[in-house]
């Protein structure tokens, strides 16, 4: 009697590796871009409406809603769409409630300060956050804490993000205190994706010898072309965003 064998399971596309995996764990390129778009819309509307804080806030919220709906239309996790809208809505509430347009940027400044503090404290207690993230991605467990090599690399990488958030505050806080809304919006945008990209690349250079994220040394079996896209052998593109950001 003839028998039929069950169909072989379809191979699943591999997830992002190397710098791509780190980028996703720290918020993703798309998340970083989307966090910059509503503030840009706010500044443009603020200038076009003759410095009308309420109207500018409504425009920023509307843009955030559109971005959220696009995520939902693409069947992404609703949590990320909702988080983005809530964050912008809260910033708009603070600005309209106080009547000061610069306060639209206050939640972002406080968030940067909180992230800098979190990375700093993690270093002080010998649990550098980059090490925690990399171990979670690679399933390496907690052994790296007792290994001087990885511990040193993850500590240096965590210091890098303390500096990154500190630089953002160093530039943007004086603009906020001076009430320079347009300059603040420009600074936030300029220090968003570009600084994120630099941070991811430098982090990868610091930890790649100790991080098993599915990408080996240059020329290894999982190497990509550097922008997250798969090569011609059929590897799929990296997911550009995990939604939850540690770098906003």
C-alpha positions as protocol buffer text, in pm:
chain_id: "A"
residue {
  index: 1
  type: UNK
  ca { x: 0 y: 0 z: 0 }
}
residue {
  index: 2
  type: UNK
  ca { x: 150 y: 332 z: -98 }
}
residue {
  index: 3
  type: UNK
  ca { x: 223 y: 570 z: 184 }
}
residue {
  index: 4
  type: UNK
  ca { x: 257 y: 941 z: 178 }
}
residue {
  index: 5
  type: UNK
  ca { x: 518 y: 1115 z: 382 }
}
residue {
  index: 6
  type: UNK
  ca { x: 420 y: 1430 z: 569 }
}
residue {
  index: 7
  type: UNK
  ca { x: 540 y: 1744 z: 399 }
}
residue {
  index: 8
  type: UNK
  ca { x: 865 y: 1881 z: 525 }
}
residue {
  index: 9
  type: UNK
  ca { x: 821 y: 2189 z: 742 }
}
residue {
  index: 10
  type: UNK
  ca { x: 889 y: 2515 z: 568 }
}
residue {
  index: 11
  type: UNK
  ca { x: 1215 y: 2671 z: 680 }
}
residue {
  index: 12
  type: UNK
  ca { x: 1162 y: 2978 z: 892 }
}
residue {
  index: 13
  type: UNK
  ca { x: 1343 y: 3292 z: 802 }
}
residue {
  index: 14
  type: UNK
  ca { x: 1621 y: 3358 z: 1050 }
}
residue {
  index: 15
  type: UNK
  ca { x: 1587 y: 3656 z: 1277 }
}
residue {
  index: 16
  type: UNK
  ca { x: 1824 y: 3950 z: 1274 }
}
residue {
  index: 17
  type: UNK
  ca { x: 2179 y: 3881 z: 1383 }
}
residue {
  index: 18
  type: UNK
  ca { x: 2478 y: 4079 z: 1500 }
}
residue {
  index: 19
  type: UNK
  ca { x: 2423 y: 4455 z: 1497 }
}
residue {
  index: 20
  type: UNK
  ca { x: 2069 y: 4400 z: 1371 }
}
residue {
  index: 21
  type: UNK
  ca { x: 1978 y: 4201 z: 1680 }
}
residue {
  index: 22
  type: UNK
  ca { x: 2130 y: 4467 z: 1903 }
}
residue {
  index: 23
  type: UNK
  ca { x: 1942 y: 4740 z: 1718 }
}
residue {
  index: 24
  type: UNK
  ca { x: 1612 y: 4559 z: 1767 }
}
residue {
  index: 25
  type: UNK
  ca { x: 1681 y: 4502 z: 2137 }
}
residue {
  index: 26
  type: UNK
  ca { x: 1755 y: 4872 z: 2184 }
}
residue {
  index: 27
  type: UNK
  ca { x: 1445 y: 4995 z: 2005 }
}
residue {
  index: 28
  type: UNK
  ca { x: 1501 y: 4940 z: 1635 }
}
residue {
  index: 29
  type: UNK
  ca { x: 1556 y: 5180 z: 1348 }
}
residue {
  index: 30
  type: UNK
  ca { x: 1186 y: 5222 z: 1277 }
}
residue {
  index: 31
  type: UNK
  ca { x: 1107 y: 5294 z: 1641 }
}
residue {
  index: 32
  type: UNK
  ca { x: 1378 y: 5559 z: 1653 }
}
residue {
  index: 33
  type: UNK
  ca { x: 1252 y: 5724 z: 1335 }
}
residue {
  index: 34
  type: UNK
  ca { x: 891 y: 5719 z: 1450 }
}
residue {
  index: 35
  type: UNK
  ca { x: 985 y: 5876 z: 1783 }
}
residue {
  index: 36
  type: UNK
  ca { x: 1132 y: 6171 z: 1590 }
}
residue {
  index: 37
  type: UNK
  ca { x: 845 y: 6235 z: 1346 }
}
residue {
  index: 38
  type: UNK
  ca { x: 582 y: 6379 z: 1588 }
}
residue {
  index: 39
  type: UNK
  ca { x: 827 y: 6633 z: 1737 }
}
residue {
  index: 40
  type: UNK
  ca { x: 918 y: 6745 z: 1385 }
}
residue {
  index: 41
  type: UNK
  ca { x: 548 y: 6784 z: 1306 }
}
residue {
  index: 42
  type: UNK
  ca { x: 502 y: 6978 z: 1629 }
}
residue {
  index: 43
  type: UNK
  ca { x: 780 y: 7225 z: 1543 }
}
residue {
  index: 44
  type: UNK
  ca { x: 657 y: 7272 z: 1185 }
}
residue {
  index: 45
  type: UNK
  ca { x: 302 y: 7335 z: 1305 }
}
residue {
  index: 46
  type: UNK
  ca { x: 427 y: 7563 z: 1583 }
}
residue {
  index: 47
  type: UNK
  ca { x: 604 y: 7778 z: 1325 }
}
residue {
  index: 48
  type: UNK
  ca { x: 320 y: 7769 z: 1070 }
}
residue {
  index: 49
  type: UNK
  ca { x: 47 y: 7859 z: 1320 }
}
residue {
  index: 50
  type: UNK
  ca { x: 230 y: 8151 z: 1475 }
}
residue {
  index: 51
  type: UNK
  ca { x: 339 y: 7958 z: 1785 }
}
residue {
  index: 52
  type: UNK
  ca { x: 1 y: 7805 z: 1870 }
}
residue {
  index: 53
  type: UNK
  ca { x: 87 y: 7535 z: 2125 }
}
residue {
  index: 54
  type: UNK
  ca { x: -256 y: 7367 z: 2125 }
}
residue {
  index: 55
  type: UNK
  ca { x: -281 y: 7340 z: 1748 }
}
residue {
  index: 56
  type: UNK
  ca { x: 77 y: 7213 z: 1725 }
}
residue {
  index: 57
  type: UNK
  ca { x: 6 y: 6951 z: 1990 }
}
residue {
  index: 58
  type: UNK
  ca { x: -299 y: 6829 z: 1800 }
}
residue {
  index: 59
  type: UNK
  ca { x: -93 y: 6795 z: 1483 }
}
residue {
  index: 60
  type: UNK
  ca { x: 173 y: 6593 z: 1666 }
}
residue {
  index: 61
  type: UNK
  ca { x: -88 y: 6361 z: 1817 }
}
residue {
  index: 62
  type: UNK
  ca { x: -256 y: 6318 z: 1478 }
}
residue {
  index: 63
  type: UNK
  ca { x: 78 y: 6218 z: 1323 }
}
residue {
  index: 64
  type: UNK
  ca { x: 139 y: 5969 z: 1606 }
}
residue {
  index: 65
  type: UNK
  ca { x: -205 y: 5818 z: 1551 }
}
residue {
  index: 66
  type: UNK
  ca { x: -135 y: 5776 z: 1178 }
}
residue {
  index: 67
  type: UNK
  ca { x: 195 y: 5602 z: 1256 }
}
residue {
  index: 68
  type: UNK
  ca { x: 18 y: 5378 z: 1504 }
}
residue {
  index: 69
  type: UNK
  ca { x: -253 y: 5288 z: 1253 }
}
residue {
  index: 70
  type: UNK
  ca { x: 14 y: 5200 z: 998 }
}
residue {
  index: 71
  type: UNK
  ca { x: 164 y: 4956 z: 1247 }
}
residue {
  index: 72
  type: UNK
  ca { x: -177 y: 4802 z: 1309 }
}
residue {
  index: 73
  type: UNK
  ca { x: -243 y: 4779 z: 935 }
}
residue {
  index: 74
  type: UNK
  ca { x: 83 y: 4587 z: 903 }
}
residue {
  index: 75
  type: UNK
  ca { x: -40 y: 4352 z: 1177 }
}
residue {
  index: 76
  type: UNK
  ca { x: 232 y: 4442 z: 1420 }
}
residue {
  index: 77
  type: UNK
  ca { x: 191 y: 4404 z: 1794 }
}
residue {
  index: 78
  type: UNK
  ca { x: -69 y: 4662 z: 1910 }
}
residue {
  index: 79
  type: UNK
  ca { x: 138 y: 4737 z: 2220 }
}
residue {
  index: 80
  type: UNK
  ca { x: 397 y: 4928 z: 2018 }
}
residue {
  index: 81
  type: UNK
  ca { x: 140 y: 5135 z: 1830 }
}
residue {
  index: 82
  type: UNK
  ca { x: -43 y: 5222 z: 2153 }
}
residue {
  index: 83
  type: UNK
  ca { x: 278 y: 5309 z: 2337 }
}
residue {
  index: 84
  type: UNK
  ca { x: 380 y: 5556 z: 2068 }
}
residue {
  index: 85
  type: UNK
  ca { x: 44 y: 5733 z: 2066 }
}
residue {
  index: 86
  type: UNK
  ca { x: 25 y: 5748 z: 2446 }
}
residue {
  index: 87
  type: UNK
  ca { x: 376 y: 5893 z: 2471 }
}
residue {
  index: 88
  type: UNK
  ca { x: 304 y: 6173 z: 2224 }
}
residue {
  index: 89
  type: UNK
  ca { x: -38 y: 6239 z: 2377 }
}
residue {
  index: 90
  type: UNK
  ca { x: 123 y: 6279 z: 2720 }
}
residue {
  index: 91
  type: UNK
  ca { x: 382 y: 6522 z: 2582 }
}
residue {
  index: 92
  type: UNK
  ca { x: 104 y: 6720 z: 2414 }
}
residue {
  index: 93
  type: UNK
  ca { x: -94 y: 6725 z: 2739 }
}
residue {
  index: 94
  type: UNK
  ca { x: 203 y: 6864 z: 2931 }
}
residue {
  index: 95
  type: UNK
  ca { x: 262 y: 7135 z: 2670 }
}
residue {
  index: 96
  type: UNK
  ca { x: -101 y: 7246 z: 2647 }
}
residue {
  index: 97
  type: UNK
  ca { x: -159 y: 7222 z: 3022 }
}
residue {
  index: 98
  type: UNK
  ca { x: 135 y: 7447 z: 3103 }
}
residue {
  index: 99
  type: UNK
  ca { x: 97 y: 7668 z: 2795 }
}
residue {
  index: 100
  type: UNK
  ca { x: 469 y: 7629 z: 2720 }
}
residue {
  index: 101
  type: UNK
  ca { x: 558 y: 7472 z: 2388 }
}
residue {
  index: 102
  type: UNK
  ca { x: 902 y: 7364 z: 2508 }
}
residue {
  index: 103
  type: UNK
  ca { x: 734 y: 7134 z: 2759 }
}
residue {
  index: 104
  type: UNK
  ca { x: 634 y: 6910 z: 2470 }
}
residue {
  index: 105
  type: UNK
  ca { x: 995 y: 6792 z: 2486 }
}
residue {
  index: 106
  type: UNK
  ca { x: 1011 y: 6759 z: 2864 }
}
residue {
  index: 107
  type: UNK
  ca { x: 900 y: 6391 z: 2884 }
}
residue {
  index: 108
  type: UNK
  ca { x: 1167 y: 6298 z: 2632 }
}
residue {
  index: 109
  type: UNK
  ca { x: 1435 y: 6477 z: 2832 }
}
residue {
  index: 110
  type: UNK
  ca { x: 1325 y: 6303 z: 3150 }
}
residue {
  index: 111
  type: UNK
  ca { x: 1325 y: 5969 z: 2970 }
}
residue {
  index: 112
  type: UNK
  ca { x: 1681 y: 6025 z: 2850 }
}
residue {
  index: 113
  type: UNK
  ca { x: 1785 y: 6111 z: 3205 }
}
residue {
  index: 114
  type: UNK
  ca { x: 1615 y: 5794 z: 3332 }
}
residue {
  index: 115
  type: UNK
  ca { x: 1793 y: 5578 z: 3074 }
}
residue {
  index: 116
  type: UNK
  ca { x: 2130 y: 5735 z: 3155 }
}
residue {
  index: 117
  type: UNK
  ca { x: 2068 y: 5672 z: 3525 }
}
residue {
  index: 118
  type: UNK
  ca { x: 1959 y: 5312 z: 3460 }
}
residue {
  index: 119
  type: UNK
  ca { x: 2274 y: 5231 z: 3263 }
}
residue {
  index: 120
  type: UNK
  ca { x: 2490 y: 5407 z: 3524 }
}
residue {
  index: 121
  type: UNK
  ca { x: 2334 y: 5221 z: 3814 }
}
residue {
  index: 122
  type: UNK
  ca { x: 2363 y: 4890 z: 3628 }
}
residue {
  index: 123
  type: UNK
  ca { x: 2736 y: 4950 z: 3598 }
}
residue {
  index: 124
  type: UNK
  ca { x: 2770 y: 5037 z: 3966 }
}
residue {
  index: 125
  type: UNK
  ca { x: 2600 y: 4713 z: 4073 }
}
residue {
  index: 126
  type: UNK
  ca { x: 2805 y: 4511 z: 3821 }
}
residue {
  index: 127
  type: UNK
  ca { x: 2506 y: 4421 z: 3608 }
}
residue {
  index: 128
  type: UNK
  ca { x: 2572 y: 4633 z: 3296 }
}
residue {
  index: 129
  type: UNK
  ca { x: 2253 y: 4654 z: 3094 }
}
residue {
  index: 130
  type: UNK
  ca { x: 2422 y: 4576 z: 2763 }
}
residue {
  index: 131
  type: UNK
  ca { x: 2538 y: 4246 z: 2913 }
}
residue {
  index: 132
  type: UNK
  ca { x: 2185 y: 4170 z: 3031 }
}
residue {
  index: 133
  type: UNK
  ca { x: 2046 y: 4246 z: 2683 }
}
residue {
  index: 134
  type: UNK
  ca { x: 2309 y: 4042 z: 2498 }
}
residue {
  index: 135
  type: UNK
  ca { x: 2271 y: 3747 z: 2736 }
}
residue {
  index: 136
  type: UNK
  ca { x: 1895 y: 3758 z: 2686 }
}
residue {
  index: 137
  type: UNK
  ca { x: 1934 y: 3759 z: 2307 }
}
residue {
  index: 138
  type: UNK
  ca { x: 2190 y: 3480 z: 2297 }
}
residue {
  index: 139
  type: UNK
  ca { x: 2056 y: 3270 z: 2584 }
}
residue {
  index: 140
  type: UNK
  ca { x: 2400 y: 3278 z: 2745 }
}
residue {
  index: 141
  type: UNK
  ca { x: 2269 y: 3280 z: 3101 }
}
residue {
  index: 142
  type: UNK
  ca { x: 2451 y: 3462 z: 3381 }
}
residue {
  index: 143
  type: UNK
  ca { x: 2798 y: 3314 z: 3342 }
}
residue {
  index: 144
  type: UNK
  ca { x: 2932 y: 3628 z: 3173 }
}
residue {
  index: 145
  type: UNK
  ca { x: 2915 y: 3810 z: 3507 }
}
residue {
  index: 146
  type: UNK
  ca { x: 3205 y: 3602 z: 3638 }
}
residue {
  index: 147
  type: UNK
  ca { x: 3410 y: 3620 z: 3319 }
}
residue {
  index: 148
  type: UNK
  ca { x: 3642 y: 3927 z: 3315 }
}
residue {
  index: 149
  type: UNK
  ca { x: 3646 y: 3952 z: 2934 }
}
residue {
  index: 150
  type: UNK
  ca { x: 3272 y: 3982 z: 2865 }
}
residue {
  index: 151
  type: UNK
  ca { x: 3219 y: 4180 z: 3186 }
}
residue {
  index: 152
  type: UNK
  ca { x: 3474 y: 4439 z: 3076 }
}
residue {
  index: 153
  type: UNK
  ca { x: 3328 y: 4463 z: 2725 }
}
residue {
  index: 154
  type: UNK
  ca { x: 2967 y: 4494 z: 2842 }
}
residue {
  index: 155
  type: UNK
  ca { x: 3064 y: 4754 z: 3101 }
}
residue {
  index: 156
  type: UNK
  ca { x: 3240 y: 4966 z: 2840 }
}
residue {
  index: 157
  type: UNK
  ca { x: 2942 y: 4935 z: 2606 }
}
residue {
  index: 158
  type: UNK
  ca { x: 2706 y: 5040 z: 2886 }
}
residue {
  index: 159
  type: UNK
  ca { x: 2927 y: 5341 z: 2958 }
}
residue {
  index: 160
  type: UNK
  ca { x: 2890 y: 5428 z: 2590 }
}
residue {
  index: 161
  type: UNK
  ca { x: 2513 y: 5459 z: 2632 }
}
residue {
  index: 162
  type: UNK
  ca { x: 2552 y: 5663 z: 2950 }
}
residue {
  index: 163
  type: UNK
  ca { x: 2761 y: 5906 z: 2745 }
}
residue {
  index: 164
  type: UNK
  ca { x: 2512 y: 5898 z: 2456 }
}
residue {
  index: 165
  type: UNK
  ca { x: 2219 y: 5992 z: 2677 }
}
residue {
  index: 166
  type: UNK
  ca { x: 2435 y: 6244 z: 2860 }
}
residue {
  index: 167
  type: UNK
  ca { x: 2530 y: 6417 z: 2535 }
}
residue {
  index: 168
  type: UNK
  ca { x: 2164 y: 6443 z: 2440 }
}
residue {
  index: 169
  type: UNK
  ca { x: 2088 y: 6608 z: 2773 }
}
residue {
  index: 170
  type: UNK
  ca { x: 2393 y: 6832 z: 2751 }
}
residue {
  index: 171
  type: UNK
  ca { x: 2276 y: 6970 z: 2416 }
}
residue {
  index: 172
  type: UNK
  ca { x: 1899 y: 6969 z: 2457 }
}
residue {
  index: 173
  type: UNK
  ca { x: 1854 y: 7076 z: 2819 }
}
residue {
  index: 174
  type: UNK
  ca { x: 1997 y: 7429 z: 2769 }
}
residue {
  index: 175
  type: UNK
  ca { x: 1770 y: 7472 z: 2466 }
}
residue {
  index: 176
  type: UNK
  ca { x: 1473 y: 7360 z: 2674 }
}
residue {
  index: 177
  type: UNK
  ca { x: 1557 y: 7602 z: 2955 }
}
residue {
  index: 178
  type: UNK
  ca { x: 1596 y: 7883 z: 2701 }
}
residue {
  index: 179
  type: UNK
  ca { x: 1257 y: 7804 z: 2546 }
}
residue {
  index: 180
  type: UNK
  ca { x: 1412 y: 7754 z: 2201 }
}
residue {
  index: 181
  type: UNK
  ca { x: 1140 y: 7531 z: 2060 }
}
residue {
  index: 182
  type: UNK
  ca { x: 1261 y: 7516 z: 1699 }
}
residue {
  index: 183
  type: UNK
  ca { x: 1624 y: 7454 z: 1794 }
}
residue {
  index: 184
  type: UNK
  ca { x: 1512 y: 7189 z: 2041 }
}
residue {
  index: 185
  type: UNK
  ca { x: 1315 y: 7008 z: 1773 }
}
residue {
  index: 186
  type: UNK
  ca { x: 1609 y: 7018 z: 1534 }
}
residue {
  index: 187
  type: UNK
  ca { x: 1846 y: 6891 z: 1803 }
}
residue {
  index: 188
  type: UNK
  ca { x: 1612 y: 6607 z: 1898 }
}
residue {
  index: 189
  type: UNK
  ca { x: 1585 y: 6495 z: 1537 }
}
residue {
  index: 190
  type: UNK
  ca { x: 1957 y: 6527 z: 1466 }
}
residue {
  index: 191
  type: UNK
  ca { x: 2044 y: 6333 z: 1781 }
}
residue {
  index: 192
  type: UNK
  ca { x: 1788 y: 6061 z: 1717 }
}
residue {
  index: 193
  type: UNK
  ca { x: 1864 y: 5811 z: 1440 }
}
residue {
  index: 194
  type: UNK
  ca { x: 2222 y: 5928 z: 1365 }
}
residue {
  index: 195
  type: UNK
  ca { x: 2329 y: 5897 z: 1728 }
}
residue {
  index: 196
  type: UNK
  ca { x: 2141 y: 5568 z: 1761 }
}
residue {
  index: 197
  type: UNK
  ca { x: 2325 y: 5426 z: 1460 }
}
residue {
  index: 198
  type: UNK
  ca { x: 2664 y: 5532 z: 1595 }
}
residue {
  index: 199
  type: UNK
  ca { x: 2579 y: 5385 z: 1935 }
}
residue {
  index: 200
  type: UNK
  ca { x: 2475 y: 5049 z: 1785 }
}
residue {
  index: 201
  type: UNK
  ca { x: 2786 y: 5021 z: 1571 }
}
residue {
  index: 202
  type: UNK
  ca { x: 3027 y: 5112 z: 1852 }
}
residue {
  index: 203
  type: UNK
  ca { x: 2844 y: 4877 z: 2088 }
}
residue {
  index: 204
  type: UNK
  ca { x: 2882 y: 4591 z: 1842 }
}
residue {
  index: 205
  type: UNK
  ca { x: 3254 y: 4664 z: 1801 }
}
residue {
  index: 206
  type: UNK
  ca { x: 3294 y: 4646 z: 2178 }
}
residue {
  index: 207
  type: UNK
  ca { x: 3098 y: 4326 z: 2241 }
}
residue {
  index: 208
  type: UNK
  ca { x: 3119 y: 4119 z: 1922 }
}
residue {
  index: 209
  type: UNK
  ca { x: 3399 y: 3895 z: 2054 }
}
residue {
  index: 210
  type: UNK
  ca { x: 3176 y: 3787 z: 2343 }
}
residue {
  index: 211
  type: UNK
  ca { x: 2825 y: 3814 z: 2197 }
}
residue {
  index: 212
  type: UNK
  ca { x: 2685 y: 3505 z: 2024 }
}
residue {
  index: 213
  type: UNK
  ca { x: 2406 y: 3671 z: 1826 }
}
residue {
  index: 214
  type: UNK
  ca { x: 2412 y: 3448 z: 1521 }
}
residue {
  index: 215
  type: UNK
  ca { x: 2676 y: 3642 z: 1332 }
}
residue {
  index: 216
  type: UNK
  ca { x: 3037 y: 3542 z: 1338 }
}
residue {
  index: 217
  type: UNK
  ca { x: 3348 y: 3721 z: 1229 }
}
residue {
  index: 218
  type: UNK
  ca { x: 3355 y: 3884 z: 885 }
}
residue {
  index: 219
  type: UNK
  ca { x: 3312 y: 3613 z: 626 }
}
residue {
  index: 220
  type: UNK
  ca { x: 3134 y: 3383 z: 871 }
}
residue {
  index: 221
  type: UNK
  ca { x: 2825 y: 3185 z: 779 }
}
residue {
  index: 222
  type: UNK
  ca { x: 2580 y: 3442 z: 909 }
}
residue {
  index: 223
  type: UNK
  ca { x: 2747 y: 3762 z: 785 }
}
residue {
  index: 224
  type: UNK
  ca { x: 2516 y: 4024 z: 638 }
}
residue {
  index: 225
  type: UNK
  ca { x: 2583 y: 4322 z: 419 }
}
residue {
  index: 226
  type: UNK
  ca { x: 2576 y: 4565 z: 711 }
}
residue {
  index: 227
  type: UNK
  ca { x: 2235 y: 4723 z: 667 }
}
residue {
  index: 228
  type: UNK
  ca { x: 2027 y: 4433 z: 796 }
}
residue {
  index: 229
  type: UNK
  ca { x: 1942 y: 4294 z: 453 }
}
residue {
  index: 230
  type: UNK
  ca { x: 2001 y: 3931 z: 373 }
}
residue {
  index: 231
  type: UNK
  ca { x: 2246 y: 3829 z: 105 }
}
residue {
  index: 232
  type: UNK
  ca { x: 2163 y: 3667 z: -224 }
}
residue {
  index: 233
  type: UNK
  ca { x: 2162 y: 3315 z: -75 }
}
residue {
  index: 234
  type: UNK
  ca { x: 1811 y: 3358 z: 53 }
}
residue {
  index: 235
  type: UNK
  ca { x: 1853 y: 3500 z: 402 }
}
residue {
  index: 236
  type: UNK
  ca { x: 1571 y: 3733 z: 480 }
}
residue {
  index: 237
  type: UNK
  ca { x: 1581 y: 4095 z: 582 }
}
residue {
  index: 238
  type: UNK
  ca { x: 1613 y: 4184 z: 948 }
}
residue {
  index: 239
  type: UNK
  ca { x: 1306 y: 4307 z: 1126 }
}
residue {
  index: 240
  type: UNK
  ca { x: 1367 y: 4681 z: 1149 }
}
residue {
  index: 241
  type: UNK
  ca { x: 1206 y: 4734 z: 1486 }
}
residue {
  index: 242
  type: UNK
  ca { x: 1107 y: 4554 z: 1800 }
}
residue {
  index: 243
  type: UNK
  ca { x: 897 y: 4846 z: 1918 }
}
residue {
  index: 244
  type: UNK
  ca { x: 1026 y: 4877 z: 2273 }
}
residue {
  index: 245
  type: UNK
  ca { x: 1298 y: 5134 z: 2287 }
}
residue {
  index: 246
  type: UNK
  ca { x: 1584 y: 5188 z: 2523 }
}
residue {
  index: 247
  type: UNK
  ca { x: 1723 y: 5482 z: 2336 }
}
residue {
  index: 248
  type: UNK
  ca { x: 1449 y: 5727 z: 2280 }
}
